[in-house]
């Protein structure tokens, strides 16, 4: 099977794990000043997978990336690379390369010399270095810039060179530490597509660190959401967005509504709930724990539908309207502790008809309302 064919396989059919993390912990300092940056982190990353570590600043994602690169030692736990324990294996023996946030190109070297640097350190032959540099520059669309210095390149071009330099030695795993954060929005969006295509063409396992949920959802085969040193959930982008494991994941990945309620009766695949504001709702029962009465209901703003007053689940009043270009985001008071956030595509209704103070009907579908596991 070729590299390209292997990369095209679904994750479940890929041969083996590239990286295995087993109860990895990292503590900085000792005694009362000790800070635990990683707390019992355990999951596997498949060979040829585009895997993303997602979370807010200080959640532990960069510490974990640095531990994979051996820039940080771990306090406890095991890290395996294709089955080999690498906890005590130094960086240069790990077959893991890193693309840094600020690229770290050598300013006095040309583009081609930057890409060749790692190959020269590995004592590759001149012919192999020249062929590999040519292949890498073609891969990242920088062939015409081979003789330029980094200062003569745009941010996006520098990012491509850093990627080519990291890929040139053909590492087993490539770590990417927020490499798109310094780029403007349009260029970030373009580079997302290119990174995904390059990963698929090379068949190399990519581990990408970001705090940007759009990057994580659009590029990844799977995502690990982190908070306060813990892994909150590992899953496909669809699983993370549609079925978050807890309130943190639901609130961090996308916009979310939360409604406190109490179960009044089970009805097959759904349950009937009464909210603190008095509304009677039906919700998906898949996450309901045995004997649980008090629950938090969750739903995405785009899954709320509006209708005429009296013809929906509940009625409410529009308290705020924000125009977002392709949609409108509204806050609607339905008598609960927090207003409901609703996103309505512009093509569905003439938004000039929506005004702050209007009364509207709000349809809350049982399939859209989920019970969160706290």
Coordinates of C-alpha atoms in Angstrom, one line a residue:
X1 CA 0.0 0.0 0.0
X2 CA 1.4 3.4 -0.9
X3 CA 1.7 6.3 1.5
X4 CA -1.1 8.2 -0.3
X5 CA -3.4 5.1 -0.1
X6 CA -2.7 4.7 3.6
X7 CA -3.4 8.3 4.3
X8 CA -6.8 8.0 2.5
X9 CA -8.0 5.2 4.9
X10 CA -10.5 6.0 7.6
X11 CA -8.8 6.4 11.0
X12 CA -10.2 3.1 12.3
X13 CA -8.6 1.1 9.4
X14 CA -5.1 2.6 9.8
X15 CA -2.4 0.1 10.8
X16 CA -1.2 1.3 14.2
X17 CA -0.8 4.1 16.7
X18 CA 1.9 6.6 15.9
X19 CA 1.9 8.1 19.4
X20 CA 0.6 6.6 22.7
X21 CA 0.3 8.6 25.8
X22 CA -0.3 6.8 29.1
X23 CA -1.1 8.7 32.3
X24 CA 1.4 11.5 31.4
X25 CA 1.9 14.2 34.0
X26 CA 4.0 17.3 34.3
X27 CA 4.6 19.3 37.4
X28 CA 6.6 22.5 37.6
X29 CA 8.2 23.4 41.0
X30 CA 7.8 21.6 44.3
X31 CA 5.9 21.9 47.5
X32 CA 3.3 24.7 47.8
X33 CA 4.6 26.4 44.7
X34 CA 4.1 23.3 42.5
X35 CA 2.0 23.7 39.4
X36 CA 0.5 20.6 37.6
X37 CA 0.4 21.4 33.9
X38 CA -0.6 17.9 32.8
X39 CA -2.8 15.6 34.8
X40 CA -3.1 12.0 33.8
X41 CA -3.2 12.5 30.0
X42 CA -3.9 9.3 28.2
X43 CA -4.9 8.8 24.5
X44 CA -3.5 7.4 21.2
X45 CA -2.8 9.2 17.9
X46 CA -3.1 7.1 14.8
X47 CA -0.5 6.7 12.1
X48 CA -1.2 9.2 9.3
X49 CA -3.7 11.1 11.4
X50 CA -4.1 14.9 11.5
X51 CA -4.6 15.3 15.3
X52 CA -5.3 18.6 17.1
X53 CA -4.7 19.6 20.7
X54 CA -7.3 22.4 21.3
X55 CA -7.8 24.5 24.4
X56 CA -7.4 28.0 26.0
X57 CA -4.1 29.5 27.0
X58 CA -2.7 27.6 30.0
X59 CA -4.6 24.4 29.4
X60 CA -1.5 22.3 28.9
X61 CA -1.5 21.7 25.2
X62 CA 1.8 23.4 24.5
X63 CA 3.4 21.6 27.5
X64 CA 2.2 18.3 26.0
X65 CA 3.6 19.2 22.6
X66 CA 7.0 20.1 24.2
X67 CA 7.0 16.8 26.0
X68 CA 6.5 15.0 22.7
X69 CA 9.5 16.9 21.3
X70 CA 11.5 16.3 24.5
X71 CA 11.8 20.1 25.1
X72 CA 10.2 19.2 28.4
X73 CA 10.7 16.1 30.5
X74 CA 7.6 14.5 32.0
X75 CA 7.1 14.0 35.7
X76 CA 5.2 10.6 35.3
X77 CA 3.7 8.4 32.6
X78 CA 4.8 6.9 29.3
X79 CA 5.1 8.3 25.8
X80 CA 5.5 5.7 23.0
X81 CA 6.4 6.4 19.4
X82 CA 5.3 3.5 17.2
X83 CA 5.5 1.2 20.2
X84 CA 8.9 2.4 21.5
X85 CA 9.0 4.2 24.9
X86 CA 10.7 7.5 24.2
X87 CA 10.3 9.3 27.6
X88 CA 14.1 9.3 28.0
X89 CA 15.0 9.5 24.2
X90 CA 16.5 12.9 23.3
X91 CA 15.1 15.1 20.6
X92 CA 17.5 14.2 17.8
X93 CA 16.7 10.5 18.1
X94 CA 12.9 10.8 18.1
X95 CA 12.1 11.3 14.4
X96 CA 9.8 14.1 15.5
X97 CA 10.2 17.6 14.0
X98 CA 8.5 20.8 15.1
X99 CA 7.1 23.9 13.2
X100 CA 7.2 26.7 15.7
X101 CA 4.7 29.6 16.0
X102 CA 7.3 32.2 14.8
X103 CA 8.9 29.8 12.3
X104 CA 12.5 30.3 13.6
X105 CA 14.1 30.4 10.1
X106 CA 17.8 31.1 9.9
X107 CA 17.9 34.8 8.7
X108 CA 21.3 34.5 7.0
X109 CA 20.3 31.4 5.0
X110 CA 18.4 31.3 1.7
X111 CA 15.1 29.4 1.5
X112 CA 16.8 26.4 0.0
X113 CA 19.6 26.5 2.6
X114 CA 17.0 26.6 5.4
X115 CA 15.3 23.5 4.0
X116 CA 18.6 21.7 3.5
X117 CA 19.8 22.4 7.0
X118 CA 18.4 19.3 8.8
X119 CA 19.5 17.1 5.9
X120 CA 23.1 18.3 6.2
X121 CA 23.1 17.6 9.9
X122 CA 22.0 14.0 9.1
X123 CA 25.0 13.8 6.7
X124 CA 22.8 13.1 3.6
X125 CA 24.6 13.1 0.2
X126 CA 24.7 16.2 -1.9
X127 CA 22.5 14.7 -4.6
X128 CA 19.9 13.5 -2.0
X129 CA 19.8 16.9 -0.3
X130 CA 19.3 18.7 -3.7
X131 CA 16.5 16.3 -4.7
X132 CA 14.7 16.5 -1.3
X133 CA 14.9 20.3 -1.2
X134 CA 13.5 20.5 -4.7
X135 CA 10.6 18.1 -3.7
X136 CA 9.8 20.0 -0.5
X137 CA 9.8 23.4 -2.1
X138 CA 7.5 22.0 -4.8
X139 CA 5.3 20.5 -2.2
X140 CA 4.8 23.9 -0.4
X141 CA 4.8 25.9 -3.7
X142 CA 8.0 27.8 -3.0
X143 CA 10.2 26.6 -5.8
X144 CA 10.5 30.1 -7.3
X145 CA 11.7 31.5 -4.0
X146 CA 14.6 29.1 -3.4
X147 CA 17.3 31.8 -3.5
X148 CA 15.5 34.4 -1.3
X149 CA 16.3 35.2 2.3
X150 CA 13.5 34.9 5.0
X151 CA 13.3 38.7 5.3
X152 CA 12.3 38.9 1.7
X153 CA 9.2 36.7 2.3
X154 CA 5.7 37.3 3.5
X155 CA 4.5 35.7 6.7
X156 CA 2.7 33.0 4.8
X157 CA 5.7 32.3 2.6
X158 CA 7.9 32.0 5.8
X159 CA 5.4 29.5 7.2
X160 CA 5.7 27.4 4.1
X161 CA 9.5 27.4 4.3
X162 CA 9.4 26.4 8.0
X163 CA 7.0 23.5 7.0
X164 CA 9.3 22.4 4.2
X165 CA 12.3 22.4 6.5
X166 CA 10.5 20.3 9.1
X167 CA 9.3 17.8 6.5
X168 CA 12.6 17.4 4.6
X169 CA 14.1 14.8 6.9
X170 CA 10.8 12.7 6.6
X171 CA 10.0 12.6 10.3
X172 CA 7.5 10.0 11.6
X173 CA 5.6 12.8 13.4
X174 CA 5.3 16.5 12.8
X175 CA 4.4 18.9 15.6
X176 CA 2.9 22.2 14.8
X177 CA 2.8 24.8 17.5
X178 CA 0.1 27.4 16.5
X179 CA 1.8 28.0 13.2
X180 CA -1.0 30.1 11.7
X181 CA -1.6 32.5 14.6
X182 CA 0.6 35.3 13.1
X183 CA -1.2 35.3 9.8
X184 CA -4.2 37.4 8.8
X185 CA -7.7 35.8 8.5
X186 CA -7.8 35.1 4.8
X187 CA -4.3 33.7 4.7
X188 CA -5.0 31.5 7.8
X189 CA -8.1 30.1 6.0
X190 CA -6.0 29.3 2.9
X191 CA -3.2 27.7 4.9
X192 CA -5.6 25.5 6.7
X193 CA -6.5 23.9 3.4
X194 CA -2.9 23.6 2.3
X195 CA -1.7 22.0 5.5
X196 CA -4.4 19.4 5.3
X197 CA -3.5 18.6 1.7
X198 CA 0.2 18.4 2.5
X199 CA -0.5 16.1 5.5
X200 CA -2.6 13.8 3.2
X201 CA 0.1 13.8 0.5
X202 CA 3.0 13.0 2.8
X203 CA 1.2 10.5 5.0
X204 CA 3.0 11.9 8.1
X205 CA 1.2 12.1 11.4
X206 CA 0.5 15.8 12.2
X207 CA -0.1 17.0 15.8
X208 CA -1.4 20.5 15.7
X209 CA -1.8 22.9 18.6
X210 CA -4.3 25.7 18.5
X211 CA -6.7 27.7 20.7
X212 CA -8.8 28.4 17.5
X213 CA -11.9 26.1 17.3
X214 CA -12.4 26.8 13.6
X215 CA -8.9 25.6 12.8
X216 CA -9.4 22.5 14.9
X217 CA -12.8 21.6 13.4
X218 CA -11.9 22.3 9.8
X219 CA -8.5 20.5 9.6
X220 CA -8.5 17.6 12.0
X221 CA -9.3 13.9 11.8
X222 CA -9.7 14.0 15.6
X223 CA -9.4 16.6 18.3
X224 CA -8.4 16.5 22.0
X225 CA -10.0 19.3 23.9
X226 CA -7.9 20.3 27.0
X227 CA -8.6 22.4 30.1
X228 CA -6.6 22.9 33.3
X229 CA -4.2 20.1 32.4
X230 CA -6.9 17.5 31.8
X231 CA -8.1 16.0 28.5
X232 CA -11.8 16.8 28.5
X233 CA -12.8 14.9 25.3
X234 CA -11.2 13.2 22.3
X235 CA -13.2 12.7 19.2
X236 CA -13.9 13.6 15.6
X237 CA -14.8 17.3 14.9
X238 CA -18.4 16.2 14.5
X239 CA -18.5 14.3 17.8
X240 CA -16.9 17.2 19.6
X241 CA -19.3 19.8 18.2
X242 CA -22.5 17.7 18.1
X243 CA -22.1 15.6 21.3
X244 CA -19.7 17.4 23.7
X245 CA -18.7 15.4 26.7
X246 CA -19.4 18.2 29.2
X247 CA -20.2 21.8 29.7
X248 CA -16.7 23.0 29.2
X249 CA -16.4 21.4 25.8
X250 CA -19.9 22.6 24.8
X251 CA -19.0 26.1 25.7
X252 CA -15.5 26.3 24.3
X253 CA -16.2 24.7 20.9
X254 CA -18.8 26.9 19.3
X255 CA -21.6 28.9 20.7
X256 CA -23.9 27.2 23.1
X257 CA -27.1 27.7 25.2
X258 CA -27.4 26.1 28.6
X259 CA -30.8 25.7 30.4
X260 CA -31.1 24.3 34.0
X261 CA -34.0 21.9 34.3
X262 CA -35.5 19.0 36.3
X263 CA -36.6 15.7 34.8
X264 CA -40.3 15.1 35.3
X265 CA -40.7 11.9 33.3
X266 CA -38.9 9.6 30.8
X267 CA -40.6 9.1 27.4
X268 CA -38.6 6.4 25.5
X269 CA -35.6 8.1 23.8
X270 CA -36.5 11.5 25.2
X271 CA -37.3 12.9 28.6
X272 CA -39.7 15.6 29.7
X273 CA -38.2 18.4 31.7
X274 CA -39.4 21.5 33.5
X275 CA -37.0 24.4 33.5
X276 CA -36.5 26.9 36.3
X277 CA -38.5 29.4 34.3
X278 CA -41.4 27.0 34.1
X279 CA -41.2 25.9 30.5
X280 CA -41.9 22.2 29.7
X281 CA -39.4 20.8 27.2
X282 CA -38.5 17.4 25.8
X283 CA -34.8 16.5 25.4
X284 CA -32.6 13.7 24.0
X285 CA -32.2 11.1 26.8
X286 CA -29.0 9.4 25.7
X287 CA -26.8 11.0 28.4
X288 CA -29.2 10.7 31.2
X289 CA -27.8 8.9 34.3
X290 CA -29.9 6.5 36.3
X291 CA -31.8 8.4 39.0
X292 CA -30.7 11.8 37.7
X293 CA -33.3 14.5 38.3
X294 CA -31.5 17.9 38.0
X295 CA -29.9 18.4 34.6
X296 CA -28.3 21.0 32.3
X297 CA -29.8 21.1 28.8
X298 CA -27.6 22.2 25.9
X299 CA -28.3 23.3 22.3
X300 CA -26.5 25.1 19.6
X301 CA -27.9 28.5 18.5
X302 CA -28.3 27.4 14.8
X303 CA -30.6 24.6 15.9
X304 CA -33.2 27.0 17.4
X305 CA -36.0 27.8 15.0
X306 CA -38.3 30.9 15.2
X307 CA -42.0 30.9 14.5
X308 CA -45.2 32.9 15.2
X309 CA -46.1 33.6 18.9
X310 CA -48.2 30.7 20.2
X311 CA -47.1 28.3 17.5
X312 CA -43.9 27.1 19.1
X313 CA -42.4 25.4 22.2
X314 CA -42.1 28.7 24.1
X315 CA -42.5 32.4 23.4
X316 CA -39.9 35.1 24.0
X317 CA -38.8 38.6 23.4
X318 CA -35.8 39.7 21.2
X319 CA -33.5 41.7 23.4
X320 CA -30.5 42.0 21.1
X321 CA -29.7 41.6 17.4
X322 CA -26.2 41.3 15.8
X323 CA -25.7 41.3 12.0
X324 CA -23.0 38.8 11.1
X325 CA -23.0 39.0 7.3
X326 CA -24.4 35.6 6.3
X327 CA -26.6 35.3 9.4
X328 CA -28.1 37.2 12.3
X329 CA -27.4 36.4 16.0
X330 CA -30.2 37.3 18.4
X331 CA -30.7 37.1 22.1
X332 CA -34.2 36.1 23.1
X333 CA -35.6 36.3 26.7
X334 CA -37.7 33.2 27.3
X335 CA -38.0 33.6 31.0
X336 CA -34.9 31.6 32.0
X337 CA -31.7 32.7 33.9
X338 CA -29.9 33.5 30.7
X339 CA -31.3 34.7 27.3
X340 CA -31.4 32.2 24.5
X341 CA -28.8 32.8 21.7
X342 CA -30.3 32.1 18.3
X343 CA -28.5 32.2 14.9
X344 CA -30.7 32.6 11.9
X345 CA -29.4 32.4 8.3
X346 CA -30.2 35.5 6.3
X347 CA -31.7 33.5 3.5
X348 CA -34.5 32.1 5.7
X349 CA -36.2 35.4 6.5
X350 CA -36.1 39.1 5.7
X351 CA -34.0 40.3 8.7
X352 CA -35.6 43.8 8.5
X353 CA -38.7 42.2 10.0
X354 CA -36.7 41.3 13.2
X355 CA -36.6 44.1 15.7
X356 CA -35.5 44.4 19.3
X357 CA -38.6 44.1 21.5
X358 CA -40.5 41.8 19.1
X359 CA -42.3 38.8 20.5
X360 CA -41.5 35.5 18.7
X361 CA -42.2 31.8 19.1
X362 CA -39.2 29.6 19.7
X363 CA -39.1 26.0 18.6
X364 CA -36.8 23.8 20.7
X365 CA -36.7 20.4 19.0
X366 CA -36.1 17.3 21.3
X367 CA -33.3 16.1 19.0
X368 CA -31.5 19.5 19.4
X369 CA -31.8 19.6 23.2
X370 CA -29.2 17.3 24.9
X371 CA -28.5 16.5 28.5
X372 CA -24.9 17.4 29.4
X373 CA -22.9 15.1 31.6
X374 CA -21.2 17.4 34.1

